[in-house]
Amino acid sequence: MQDKKVLFSGYAKLPTGITASEMYKVIGIIVVVDMKTGFIENADCTLATKTARDHVCRHIVGYNLSNGPEGLQEILEDVYQGSAKKAVTTAIRIIYDKYKSYKNGDTQEQLS
């Protein structure tokens, strides 16, 4: 797995009545992970505003998924107070579950 970068995505339903849900219905968080180190090297998400997308992604990039999702979820709970908070943390959990499955050799699940 040396120098292997893998893209993982997580999607979660957004609450009704917020701009992002009118645009997308679900939030998507996409990360690129260095499988040798577990570090998230790049991230993107479908929050409605550039400021929200940039802020959330800035806190995702650099996190080590090998440490589990809880630390990243705690960081986002602290720094993101938007209406999509629960959906963001759910999408992170889904990404972690896919990462863990992939590390364990379960590549049958579609990872994109």
JSON list of C-alpha atoms in Angstrom, two decimals, residues 7-79:
[
{"chain": "A", "resi": 7, "resn": "LEU", "atom": "CA", "xyz": [-10.80, 8.35, -2.42]},
{"chain": "A", "resi": 8, "resn": "PHE", "atom": "CA", "xyz": [-13.61, 7.72, 0.05]},
{"chain": "A", "resi": 9, "resn": "SER", "atom": "CA", "xyz": [-17.00, 9.38, 0.20]},
{"chain": "A", "resi": 10, "resn": "GLY", "atom": "CA", "xyz": [-19.74, 9.59, 2.77]},
{"chain": "A", "resi": 11, "resn": "TYR", "atom": "CA", "xyz": [-23.28, 10.86, 2.27]},
{"chain": "A", "resi": 12, "resn": "ALA", "atom": "CA", "xyz": [-25.94, 11.75, 4.81]},
{"chain": "A", "resi": 13, "resn": "LYS", "atom": "CA", "xyz": [-29.41, 13.27, 4.63]},
{"chain": "A", "resi": 14, "resn": "LEU", "atom": "CA", "xyz": [-29.57, 16.99, 5.32]},
{"chain": "A", "resi": 15, "resn": "PRO", "atom": "CA", "xyz": [-32.24, 18.54, 7.53]},
{"chain": "A", "resi": 16, "resn": "THR", "atom": "CA", "xyz": [-35.09, 20.16, 5.61]},
{"chain": "A", "resi": 17, "resn": "GLY", "atom": "CA", "xyz": [-35.38, 23.91, 5.43]},
{"chain": "A", "resi": 18, "resn": "ILE", "atom": "CA", "xyz": [-31.70, 24.77, 4.98]},
{"chain": "A", "resi": 19, "resn": "THR", "atom": "CA", "xyz": [-30.13, 26.02, 1.76]},
{"chain": "A", "resi": 20, "resn": "ALA", "atom": "CA", "xyz": [-27.95, 22.97, 1.25]},
{"chain": "A", "resi": 21, "resn": "SER", "atom": "CA", "xyz": [-30.93, 20.61, 1.47]},
{"chain": "A", "resi": 22, "resn": "GLU", "atom": "CA", "xyz": [-32.80, 22.63, -1.14]},
{"chain": "A", "resi": 23, "resn": "MET", "atom": "CA", "xyz": [-29.79, 22.23, -3.44]},
{"chain": "A", "resi": 24, "resn": "TYR", "atom": "CA", "xyz": [-28.63, 18.68, -2.72]},
{"chain": "A", "resi": 25, "resn": "LYS", "atom": "CA", "xyz": [-30.96, 16.79, -0.29]},
{"chain": "A", "resi": 26, "resn": "VAL", "atom": "CA", "xyz": [-27.85, 15.01, 1.06]},
{"chain": "A", "resi": 27, "resn": "ILE", "atom": "CA", "xyz": [-24.41, 16.18, 2.03]},
{"chain": "A", "resi": 28, "resn": "GLY", "atom": "CA", "xyz": [-21.43, 14.53, 0.41]},
{"chain": "A", "resi": 29, "resn": "ILE", "atom": "CA", "xyz": [-18.01, 14.57, 1.98]},
{"chain": "A", "resi": 30, "resn": "ILE", "atom": "CA", "xyz": [-15.19, 13.29, -0.15]},
{"chain": "A", "resi": 31, "resn": "VAL", "atom": "CA", "xyz": [-11.65, 12.66, 1.09]},
{"chain": "A", "resi": 32, "resn": "VAL", "atom": "CA", "xyz": [-8.40, 11.37, -0.36]},
{"chain": "A", "resi": 33, "resn": "VAL", "atom": "CA", "xyz": [-6.45, 9.28, 2.14]},
{"chain": "A", "resi": 34, "resn": "ASP", "atom": "CA", "xyz": [-2.81, 8.24, 2.07]},
{"chain": "A", "resi": 35, "resn": "MET", "atom": "CA", "xyz": [-3.23, 4.56, 2.87]},
{"chain": "A", "resi": 36, "resn": "LYS", "atom": "CA", "xyz": [0.33, 4.22, 4.17]},
{"chain": "A", "resi": 37, "resn": "THR", "atom": "CA", "xyz": [-0.14, 6.87, 6.86]},
{"chain": "A", "resi": 38, "resn": "GLY", "atom": "CA", "xyz": [-3.93, 7.15, 7.25]},
{"chain": "A", "resi": 39, "resn": "PHE", "atom": "CA", "xyz": [-3.77, 10.93, 6.83]},
{"chain": "A", "resi": 40, "resn": "ILE", "atom": "CA", "xyz": [-6.50, 12.73, 4.90]},
{"chain": "A", "resi": 41, "resn": "GLU", "atom": "CA", "xyz": [-4.67, 14.67, 2.19]},
{"chain": "A", "resi": 42, "resn": "ASN", "atom": "CA", "xyz": [-7.57, 16.38, 0.46]},
{"chain": "A", "resi": 43, "resn": "ALA", "atom": "CA", "xyz": [-11.25, 16.94, 1.17]},
{"chain": "A", "resi": 44, "resn": "ASP", "atom": "CA", "xyz": [-14.34, 18.45, -0.39]},
{"chain": "A", "resi": 45, "resn": "CYS", "atom": "CA", "xyz": [-17.99, 18.65, 0.60]},
{"chain": "A", "resi": 46, "resn": "THR", "atom": "CA", "xyz": [-21.33, 19.81, -0.76]},
{"chain": "A", "resi": 47, "resn": "LEU", "atom": "CA", "xyz": [-22.24, 22.43, 1.83]},
{"chain": "A", "resi": 48, "resn": "ALA", "atom": "CA", "xyz": [-24.04, 25.35, 0.20]},
{"chain": "A", "resi": 49, "resn": "THR", "atom": "CA", "xyz": [-21.52, 28.15, 0.76]},
{"chain": "A", "resi": 50, "resn": "LYS", "atom": "CA", "xyz": [-17.84, 28.37, -0.08]},
{"chain": "A", "resi": 51, "resn": "THR", "atom": "CA", "xyz": [-17.08, 29.59, 3.43]},
{"chain": "A", "resi": 52, "resn": "ALA", "atom": "CA", "xyz": [-18.72, 26.52, 5.01]},
{"chain": "A", "resi": 53, "resn": "ARG", "atom": "CA", "xyz": [-17.07, 24.12, 2.55]},
{"chain": "A", "resi": 54, "resn": "ASP", "atom": "CA", "xyz": [-13.62, 25.68, 3.08]},
{"chain": "A", "resi": 55, "resn": "HIS", "atom": "CA", "xyz": [-13.98, 25.77, 6.87]},
{"chain": "A", "resi": 56, "resn": "VAL", "atom": "CA", "xyz": [-15.09, 22.15, 7.22]},
{"chain": "A", "resi": 57, "resn": "CYS", "atom": "CA", "xyz": [-12.50, 20.86, 4.73]},
{"chain": "A", "resi": 58, "resn": "ARG", "atom": "CA", "xyz": [-9.69, 22.81, 6.42]},
{"chain": "A", "resi": 59, "resn": "HIS", "atom": "CA", "xyz": [-10.40, 20.86, 9.61]},
{"chain": "A", "resi": 60, "resn": "ILE", "atom": "CA", "xyz": [-10.72, 17.49, 7.85]},
{"chain": "A", "resi": 61, "resn": "VAL", "atom": "CA", "xyz": [-7.44, 17.69, 5.93]},
{"chain": "A", "resi": 62, "resn": "GLY", "atom": "CA", "xyz": [-4.54, 16.44, 8.01]},
{"chain": "A", "resi": 63, "resn": "TYR", "atom": "CA", "xyz": [-6.60, 14.21, 10.28]},
{"chain": "A", "resi": 64, "resn": "ASN", "atom": "CA", "xyz": [-5.32, 10.65, 10.67]},
{"chain": "A", "resi": 65, "resn": "LEU", "atom": "CA", "xyz": [-8.19, 8.18, 10.11]},
{"chain": "A", "resi": 66, "resn": "SER", "atom": "CA", "xyz": [-6.10, 5.46, 11.75]},
{"chain": "A", "resi": 67, "resn": "ASN", "atom": "CA", "xyz": [-7.04, 7.16, 15.04]},
{"chain": "A", "resi": 68, "resn": "GLY", "atom": "CA", "xyz": [-10.76, 6.48, 14.45]},
{"chain": "A", "resi": 69, "resn": "PRO", "atom": "CA", "xyz": [-13.54, 8.93, 13.58]},
{"chain": "A", "resi": 70, "resn": "GLU", "atom": "CA", "xyz": [-14.29, 10.21, 17.08]},
{"chain": "A", "resi": 71, "resn": "GLY", "atom": "CA", "xyz": [-11.50, 12.78, 17.19]},
{"chain": "A", "resi": 72, "resn": "LEU", "atom": "CA", "xyz": [-12.50, 14.29, 13.87]},
{"chain": "A", "resi": 73, "resn": "GLN", "atom": "CA", "xyz": [-16.16, 14.27, 14.85]},
{"chain": "A", "resi": 74, "resn": "GLU", "atom": "CA", "xyz": [-15.27, 16.10, 18.08]},
{"chain": "A", "resi": 75, "resn": "ILE", "atom": "CA", "xyz": [-13.27, 18.70, 16.15]},
{"chain": "A", "resi": 76, "resn": "LEU", "atom": "CA", "xyz": [-16.17, 19.31, 13.76]},
{"chain": "A", "resi": 77, "resn": "GLU", "atom": "CA", "xyz": [-18.67, 19.42, 16.64]},
{"chain": "A", "resi": 78, "resn": "ASP", "atom": "CA", "xyz": [-16.58, 22.24, 18.10]},
{"chain": "A", "resi": 79, "resn": "VAL", "atom": "CA", "xyz": [-15.76, 24.29, 15.00]}
]
